[in-house]
Coordinates of C-alpha atoms in Angstrom, one line a residue:
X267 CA 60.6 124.5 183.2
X268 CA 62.3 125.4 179.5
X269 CA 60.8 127.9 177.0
X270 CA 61.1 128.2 173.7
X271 CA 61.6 131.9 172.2
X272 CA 61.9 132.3 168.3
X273 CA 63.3 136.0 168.3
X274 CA 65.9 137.5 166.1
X275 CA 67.0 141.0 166.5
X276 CA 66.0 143.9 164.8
X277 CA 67.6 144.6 161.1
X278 CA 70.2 147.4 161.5
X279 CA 70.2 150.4 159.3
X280 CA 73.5 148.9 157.3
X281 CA 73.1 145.8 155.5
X282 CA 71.9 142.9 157.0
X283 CA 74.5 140.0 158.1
X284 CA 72.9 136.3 158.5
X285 CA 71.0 136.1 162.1
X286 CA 73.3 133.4 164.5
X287 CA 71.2 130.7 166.4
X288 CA 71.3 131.8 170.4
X289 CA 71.0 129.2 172.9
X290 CA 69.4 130.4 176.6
X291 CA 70.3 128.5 179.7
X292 CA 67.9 129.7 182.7
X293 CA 69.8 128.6 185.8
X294 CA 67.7 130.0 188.4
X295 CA 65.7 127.0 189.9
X296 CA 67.0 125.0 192.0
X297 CA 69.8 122.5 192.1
X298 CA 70.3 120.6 189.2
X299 CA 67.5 122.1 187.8
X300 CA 67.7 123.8 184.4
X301 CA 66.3 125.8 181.9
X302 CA 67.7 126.0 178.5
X303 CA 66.1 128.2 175.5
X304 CA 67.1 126.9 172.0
X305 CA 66.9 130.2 168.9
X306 CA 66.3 128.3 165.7
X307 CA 68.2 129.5 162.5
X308 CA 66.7 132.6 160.3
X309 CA 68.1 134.2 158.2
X310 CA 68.3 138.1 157.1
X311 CA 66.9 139.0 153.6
X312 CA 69.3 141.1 151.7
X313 CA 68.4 144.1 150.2
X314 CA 66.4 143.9 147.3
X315 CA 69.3 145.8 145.0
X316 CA 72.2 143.6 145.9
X317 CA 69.9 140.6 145.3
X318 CA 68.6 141.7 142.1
X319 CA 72.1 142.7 140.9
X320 CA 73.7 139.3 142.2
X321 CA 71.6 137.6 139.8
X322 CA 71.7 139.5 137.1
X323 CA 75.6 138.5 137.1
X324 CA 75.0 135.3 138.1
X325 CA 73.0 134.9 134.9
X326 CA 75.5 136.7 132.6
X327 CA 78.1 134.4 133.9
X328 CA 75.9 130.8 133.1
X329 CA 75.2 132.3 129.7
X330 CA 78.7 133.2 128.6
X331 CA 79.9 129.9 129.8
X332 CA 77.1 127.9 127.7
X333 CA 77.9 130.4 124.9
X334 CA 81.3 129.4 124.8
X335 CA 82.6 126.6 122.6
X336 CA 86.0 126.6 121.4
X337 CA 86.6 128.0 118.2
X338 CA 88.8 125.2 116.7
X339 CA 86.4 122.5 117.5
X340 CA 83.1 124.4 116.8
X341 CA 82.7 126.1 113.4
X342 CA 84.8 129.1 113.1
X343 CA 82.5 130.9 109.9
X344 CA 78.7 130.7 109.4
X345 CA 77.3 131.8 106.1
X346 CA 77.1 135.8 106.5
X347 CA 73.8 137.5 106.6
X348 CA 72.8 139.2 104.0
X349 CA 74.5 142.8 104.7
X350 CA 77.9 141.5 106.4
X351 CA 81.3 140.7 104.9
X352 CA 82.1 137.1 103.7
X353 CA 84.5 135.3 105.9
X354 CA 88.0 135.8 105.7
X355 CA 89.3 132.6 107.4
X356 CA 88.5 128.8 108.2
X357 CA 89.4 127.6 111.3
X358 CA 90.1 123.5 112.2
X359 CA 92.1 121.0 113.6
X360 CA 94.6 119.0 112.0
X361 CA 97.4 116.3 112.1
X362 CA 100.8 115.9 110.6
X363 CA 101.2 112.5 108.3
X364 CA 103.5 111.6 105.6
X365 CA 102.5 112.0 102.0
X366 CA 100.6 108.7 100.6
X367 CA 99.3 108.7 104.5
X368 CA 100.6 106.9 107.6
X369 CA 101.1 102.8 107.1
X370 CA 100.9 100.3 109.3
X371 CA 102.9 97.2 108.3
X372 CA 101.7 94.0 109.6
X373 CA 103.2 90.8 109.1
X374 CA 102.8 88.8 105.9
X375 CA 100.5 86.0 104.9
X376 CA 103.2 83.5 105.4
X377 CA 104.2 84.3 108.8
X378 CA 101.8 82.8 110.4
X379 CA 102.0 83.4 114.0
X380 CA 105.9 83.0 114.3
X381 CA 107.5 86.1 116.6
X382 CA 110.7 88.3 115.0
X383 CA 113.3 86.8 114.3
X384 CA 115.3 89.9 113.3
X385 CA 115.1 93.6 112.9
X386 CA 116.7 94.8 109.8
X387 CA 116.2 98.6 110.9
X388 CA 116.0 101.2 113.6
X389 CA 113.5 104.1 113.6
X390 CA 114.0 107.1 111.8
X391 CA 115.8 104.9 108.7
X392 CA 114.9 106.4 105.2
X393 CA 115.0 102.7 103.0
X394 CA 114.4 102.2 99.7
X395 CA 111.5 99.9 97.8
X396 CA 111.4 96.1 98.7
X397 CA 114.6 96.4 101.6
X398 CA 114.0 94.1 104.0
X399 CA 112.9 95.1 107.2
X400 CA 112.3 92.4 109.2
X401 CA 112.8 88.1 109.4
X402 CA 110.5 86.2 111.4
X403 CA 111.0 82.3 113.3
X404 CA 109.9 80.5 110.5
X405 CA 112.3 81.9 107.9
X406 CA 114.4 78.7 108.5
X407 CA 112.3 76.3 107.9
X408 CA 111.2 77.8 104.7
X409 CA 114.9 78.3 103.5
X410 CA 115.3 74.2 104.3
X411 CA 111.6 73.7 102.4
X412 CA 113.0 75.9 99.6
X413 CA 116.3 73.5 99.5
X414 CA 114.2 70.7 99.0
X415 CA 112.1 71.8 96.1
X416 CA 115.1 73.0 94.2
X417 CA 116.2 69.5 94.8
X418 CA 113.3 68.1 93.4
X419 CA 113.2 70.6 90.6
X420 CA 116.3 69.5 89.6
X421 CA 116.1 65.6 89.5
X422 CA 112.7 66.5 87.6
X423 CA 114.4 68.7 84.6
X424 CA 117.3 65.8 84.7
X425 CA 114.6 63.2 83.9
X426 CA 112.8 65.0 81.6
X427 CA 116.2 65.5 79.9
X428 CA 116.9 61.7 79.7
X429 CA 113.3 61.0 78.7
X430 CA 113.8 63.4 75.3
X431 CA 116.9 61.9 74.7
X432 CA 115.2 57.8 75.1
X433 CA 112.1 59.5 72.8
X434 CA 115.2 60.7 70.2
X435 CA 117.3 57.8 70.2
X436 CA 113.8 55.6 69.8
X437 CA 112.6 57.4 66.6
X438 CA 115.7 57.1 65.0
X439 CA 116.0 53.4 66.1
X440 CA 112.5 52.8 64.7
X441 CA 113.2 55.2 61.0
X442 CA 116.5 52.7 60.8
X443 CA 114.3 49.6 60.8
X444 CA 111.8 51.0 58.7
X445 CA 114.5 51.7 56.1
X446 CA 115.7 48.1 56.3
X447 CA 112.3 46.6 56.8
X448 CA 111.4 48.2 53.3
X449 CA 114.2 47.1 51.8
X450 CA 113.6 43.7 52.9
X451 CA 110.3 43.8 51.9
X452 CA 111.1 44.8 48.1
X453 CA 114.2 42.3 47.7
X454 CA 111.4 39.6 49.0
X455 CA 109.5 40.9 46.6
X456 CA 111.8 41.0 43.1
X457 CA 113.0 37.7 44.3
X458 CA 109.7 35.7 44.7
X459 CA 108.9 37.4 41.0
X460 CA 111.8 36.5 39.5
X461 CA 111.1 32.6 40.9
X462 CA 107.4 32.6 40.0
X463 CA 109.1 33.1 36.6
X464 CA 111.2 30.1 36.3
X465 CA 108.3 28.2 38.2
X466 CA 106.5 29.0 35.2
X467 CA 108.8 27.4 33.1
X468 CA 108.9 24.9 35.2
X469 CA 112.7 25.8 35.5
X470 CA 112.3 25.5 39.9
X471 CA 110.5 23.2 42.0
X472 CA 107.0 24.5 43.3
X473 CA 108.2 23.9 46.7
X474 CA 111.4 26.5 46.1
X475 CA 108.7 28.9 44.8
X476 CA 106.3 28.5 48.3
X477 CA 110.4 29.2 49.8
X478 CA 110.4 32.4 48.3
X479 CA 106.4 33.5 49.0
X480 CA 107.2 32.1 52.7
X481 CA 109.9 34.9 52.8
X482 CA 108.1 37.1 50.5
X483 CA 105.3 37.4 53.5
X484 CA 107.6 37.5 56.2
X485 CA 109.4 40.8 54.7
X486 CA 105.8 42.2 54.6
X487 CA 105.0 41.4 58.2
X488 CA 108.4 42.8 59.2
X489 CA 107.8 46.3 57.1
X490 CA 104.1 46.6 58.7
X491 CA 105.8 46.2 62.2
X492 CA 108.1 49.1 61.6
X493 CA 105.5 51.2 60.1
X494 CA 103.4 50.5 63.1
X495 CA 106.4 51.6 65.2
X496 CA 107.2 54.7 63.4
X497 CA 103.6 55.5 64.3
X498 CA 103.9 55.3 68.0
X499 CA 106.9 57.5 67.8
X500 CA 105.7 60.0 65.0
X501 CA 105.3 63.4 65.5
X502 CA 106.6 66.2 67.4
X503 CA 109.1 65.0 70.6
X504 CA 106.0 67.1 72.7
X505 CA 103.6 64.4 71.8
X506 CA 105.3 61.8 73.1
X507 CA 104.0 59.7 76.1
X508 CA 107.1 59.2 78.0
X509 CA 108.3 63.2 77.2
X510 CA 105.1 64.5 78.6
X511 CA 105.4 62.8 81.7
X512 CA 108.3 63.6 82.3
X513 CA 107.6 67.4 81.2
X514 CA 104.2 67.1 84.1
X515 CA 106.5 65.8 86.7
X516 CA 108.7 68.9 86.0
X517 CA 105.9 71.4 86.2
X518 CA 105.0 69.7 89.5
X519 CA 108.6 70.7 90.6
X520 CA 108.1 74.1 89.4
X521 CA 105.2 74.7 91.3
X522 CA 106.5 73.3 94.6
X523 CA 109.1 75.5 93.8
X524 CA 106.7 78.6 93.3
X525 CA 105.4 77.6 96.2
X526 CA 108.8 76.9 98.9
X527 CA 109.8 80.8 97.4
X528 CA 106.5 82.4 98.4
X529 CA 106.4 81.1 102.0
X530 CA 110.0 82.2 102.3
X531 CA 109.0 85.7 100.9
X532 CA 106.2 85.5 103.3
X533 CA 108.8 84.9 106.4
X534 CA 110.1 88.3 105.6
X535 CA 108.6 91.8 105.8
X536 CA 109.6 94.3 102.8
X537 CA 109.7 98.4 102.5
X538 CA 106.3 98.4 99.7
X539 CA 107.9 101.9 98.4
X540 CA 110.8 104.3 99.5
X541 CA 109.7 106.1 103.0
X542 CA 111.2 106.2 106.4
X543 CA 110.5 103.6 109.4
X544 CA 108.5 106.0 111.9
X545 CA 107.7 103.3 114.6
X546 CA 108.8 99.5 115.5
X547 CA 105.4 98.1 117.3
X548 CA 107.0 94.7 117.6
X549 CA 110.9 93.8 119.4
X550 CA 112.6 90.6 118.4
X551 CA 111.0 88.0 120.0
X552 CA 107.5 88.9 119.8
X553 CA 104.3 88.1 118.2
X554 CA 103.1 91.0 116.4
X555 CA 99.5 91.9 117.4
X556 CA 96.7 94.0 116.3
X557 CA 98.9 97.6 116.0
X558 CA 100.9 95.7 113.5
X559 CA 104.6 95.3 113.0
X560 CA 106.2 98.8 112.4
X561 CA 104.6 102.3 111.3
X562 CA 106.4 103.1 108.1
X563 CA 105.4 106.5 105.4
X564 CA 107.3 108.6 103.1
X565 CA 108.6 111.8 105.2
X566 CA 110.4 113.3 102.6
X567 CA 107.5 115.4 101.4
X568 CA 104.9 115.8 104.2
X569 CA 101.0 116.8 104.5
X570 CA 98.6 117.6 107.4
X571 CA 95.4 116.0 107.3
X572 CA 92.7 118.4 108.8
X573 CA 88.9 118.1 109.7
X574 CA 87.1 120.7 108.6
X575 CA 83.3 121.2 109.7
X576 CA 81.1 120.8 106.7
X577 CA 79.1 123.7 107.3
X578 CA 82.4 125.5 106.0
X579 CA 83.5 123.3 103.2
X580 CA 81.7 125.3 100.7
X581 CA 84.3 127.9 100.9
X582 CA 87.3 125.7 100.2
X583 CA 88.8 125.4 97.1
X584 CA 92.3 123.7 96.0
X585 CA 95.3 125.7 96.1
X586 CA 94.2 128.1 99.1
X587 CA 96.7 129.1 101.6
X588 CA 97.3 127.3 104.6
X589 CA 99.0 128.4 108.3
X590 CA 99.5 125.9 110.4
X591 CA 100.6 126.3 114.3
X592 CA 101.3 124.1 117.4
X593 CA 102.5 124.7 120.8
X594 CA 105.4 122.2 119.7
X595 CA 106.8 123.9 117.1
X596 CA 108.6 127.6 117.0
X597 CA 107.7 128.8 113.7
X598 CA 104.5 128.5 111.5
X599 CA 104.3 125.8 109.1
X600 CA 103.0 126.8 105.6
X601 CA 101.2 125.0 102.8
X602 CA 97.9 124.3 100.5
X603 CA 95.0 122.7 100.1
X604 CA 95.9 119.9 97.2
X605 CA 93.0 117.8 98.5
X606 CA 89.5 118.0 99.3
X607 CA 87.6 114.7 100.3
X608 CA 84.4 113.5 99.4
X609 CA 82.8 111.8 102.5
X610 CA 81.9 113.4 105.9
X611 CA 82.5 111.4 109.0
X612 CA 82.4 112.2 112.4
X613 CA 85.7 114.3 114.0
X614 CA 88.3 112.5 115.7
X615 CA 90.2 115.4 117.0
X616 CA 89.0 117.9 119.4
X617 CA 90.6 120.8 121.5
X618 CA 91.7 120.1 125.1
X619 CA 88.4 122.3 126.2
X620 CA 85.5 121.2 128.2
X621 CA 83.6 123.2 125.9
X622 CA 84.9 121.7 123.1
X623 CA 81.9 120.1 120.7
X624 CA 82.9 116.3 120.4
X625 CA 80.5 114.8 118.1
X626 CA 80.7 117.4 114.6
X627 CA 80.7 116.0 111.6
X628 CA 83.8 117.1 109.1
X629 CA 85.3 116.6 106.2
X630 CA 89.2 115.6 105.4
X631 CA 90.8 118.4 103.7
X632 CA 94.8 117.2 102.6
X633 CA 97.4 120.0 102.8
X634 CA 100.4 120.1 101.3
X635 CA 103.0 121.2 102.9
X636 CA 106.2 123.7 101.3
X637 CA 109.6 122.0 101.5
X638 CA 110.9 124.0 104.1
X639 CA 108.1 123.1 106.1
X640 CA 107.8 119.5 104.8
X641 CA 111.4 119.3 106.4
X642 CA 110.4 121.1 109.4
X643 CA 107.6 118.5 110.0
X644 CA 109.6 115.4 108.8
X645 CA 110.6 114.5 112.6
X646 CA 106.7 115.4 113.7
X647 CA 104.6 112.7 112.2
X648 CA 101.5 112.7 114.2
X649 CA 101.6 115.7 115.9
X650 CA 97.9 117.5 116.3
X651 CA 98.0 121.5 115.1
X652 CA 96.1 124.1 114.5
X653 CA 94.5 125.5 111.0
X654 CA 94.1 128.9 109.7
X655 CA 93.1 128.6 105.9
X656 CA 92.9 132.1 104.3
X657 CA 89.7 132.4 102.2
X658 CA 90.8 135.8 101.2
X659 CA 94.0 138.1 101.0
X660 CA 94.9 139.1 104.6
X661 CA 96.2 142.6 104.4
X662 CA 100.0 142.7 105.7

């Protein structure tokens, strides 16, 4: 028969170690018969000093770690309580871009969805405004579209030609008979007189007089005809009916024309201003998607773009003093604030910390860099630094 005994030993004078659980096996009885005694686990109490100390570092330790944040995330000046110094510095995070910012060029209206044809340019090329930088698939079809329309433009300025020169050679025509039909028209006219006359004295037969009034009339008939035509053609060679059609079927031209030149500017990507290509996003081949086509800036004078926590944008002022530092580069860059935005947003960048504060709300500040740094930097676009913006001399 099995007992069960919950002893533990007596504490010892030097500091208590944890109590082991003991396991009795009476084997006494008889054969095959057993008696096992099972200790349960206790543990020893500490002394109360060690305990109390223990915790008191524990709780040091739990505070300092919730009291940390890092200081280029969090804000690195408060305001100053009444008594202590102003702050000397601003701390805050930052990222190198090209002056005029960072572009991404996607693909012109008239591409479409045709992949690239051809890449004009490599990364790291400096080009100047409007080079090309890149064809795409449907380039040949609007060079063949473009063919066409000239085409057309041309048979349309070749008929509009020939129908000025019909609309000249017709109002001179119709002047010419004018001048004869009046001429006509008067000789009918002396001649009937002058038989009227001698019909009156009875010199010619009445029927040679209704002769003469016959023609008299039909001169008359003739000069109103050309007077009606030099009507129809009157006026400025504009007005005419036949010239201005031919002048609408030429501006048709010319806007096909417009229009065969725009999709075949559209089929190729163009440099919008002097910069450097930083990044192709899209090979030959390809469809460009969402990123775009290429990342293209001006590197020749280059800024940092920092986010500064807007409890501390109320010491910032242009033209303060800038140090910028990154585990990249060897030397510090240097610069100045030329910009200070107007809207606060939420931060983008934040320090590889676990305490780092993810969610502050800052405001862009643009430094400008000096142009030994701004050549420094040129070959750095992107790259995420470190601010130090001097609020006040710092003593050497």
């Amino acid at each position: 028969m099995s007992t069960e005994s919950r002893t533990c030993p007596p504490a010892p004078a030097a500091p208590a170690s944890p109590c082991l659980p003991l396991l009795v096996v009476d084997r006494s009885g008889g054969a095959g018969a057993h008696r096992a005694e099972s200790a349960s686990v206790a543990l020893a109490v500490a002394r109360w000093p060690a305990a109390l100390g223990a915790a008191a570092f524990a709780l040091l330790l739990l505070g300092a770690v919730l009291a940390s944040r890092s200081w280029w995330a969090a804000p690195a000046t408060k305001a100053a309580p009444p008594g202590l110094a102003p702050p000397t510095q601003v701390l805050a995070l930052g990222r190198l871009a090209p002056q005029g910012e960072l572009r991404m060029l996607a693909a012109p209206f008239g591409a479409g969805d045709a992949p690239v044809a051809e890449l004009h340019v490599h990364e790291g090329q400096q080009v100047v405004a409007g080079a090309r930088l890149v064809t795409f698939g449907n380039s040949e079809a609007h060079q063949a579209a473009l063919l066409v329309a000239e085409r057309q433009m041309a048979s349309r300025e070749a008929a509009l030609q020939q129908a000025a020169r019909d609309v000249s050679s017709a109002q001179a025509q119709v002047a010419a008979e004018l001048r004869r039909a009046e001429l006509v028209a008067r000789a009918a006219a002396q001649d009937y007189q002058r038989w009227e006359a001698l019909a009156a004295q009875d010199f010619v037969s009445a029927m040679a007089l209704d002769q003469r009034r016959t023609q008299r009339d039909e001169a008359v008939e003739l000069l109103a005809r050309a007077q009606a035509g030099q009507a129809r053609h009157a006026g400025d060679a504009a007005t005419q009916p036949d010239l201005r059609l031919a002048q609408k079927g030429v501006e048709a031209a010319r806007a096909e024309l417009d229009r065969a030149r725009q999709d075949l500017a559209g089929s190729v990507l163009r440099a919008p201003h002097e910069g450097t290509v930083i990044a192709l996003r899209s090979r030959v081949g390809e469809r460009p998607g969402p990123s775009g086509v290429l990342e293209f800036g001006d590197t020749r004078v280059m800024t940092a773009e920092l986010e500064v926590h807007q409890d501390e944008v109320r010491h910032l002022r242009t033209g303060l003093p800038v140090s910028l530092e990154a585990s990249a580069l060897d030397t510090r860059l240097q610069g100045h604030i030329s910009q200070i935005g107007l809207s606060v947003g939420r931060q983008r960048l934040t320090e590889a910390s676990p305490a780092a504060n993810t969610d502050a709300r800052v405001l862009r500040v643009t430094v400008q860099l000096d142009p030994a740094s701004s050549a420094r930097a040129r070959s750095l676009v992107g790259l995420e630094l470190r601010a130090r913006i001097a609020l006040a001399p710092v003593a050497p």
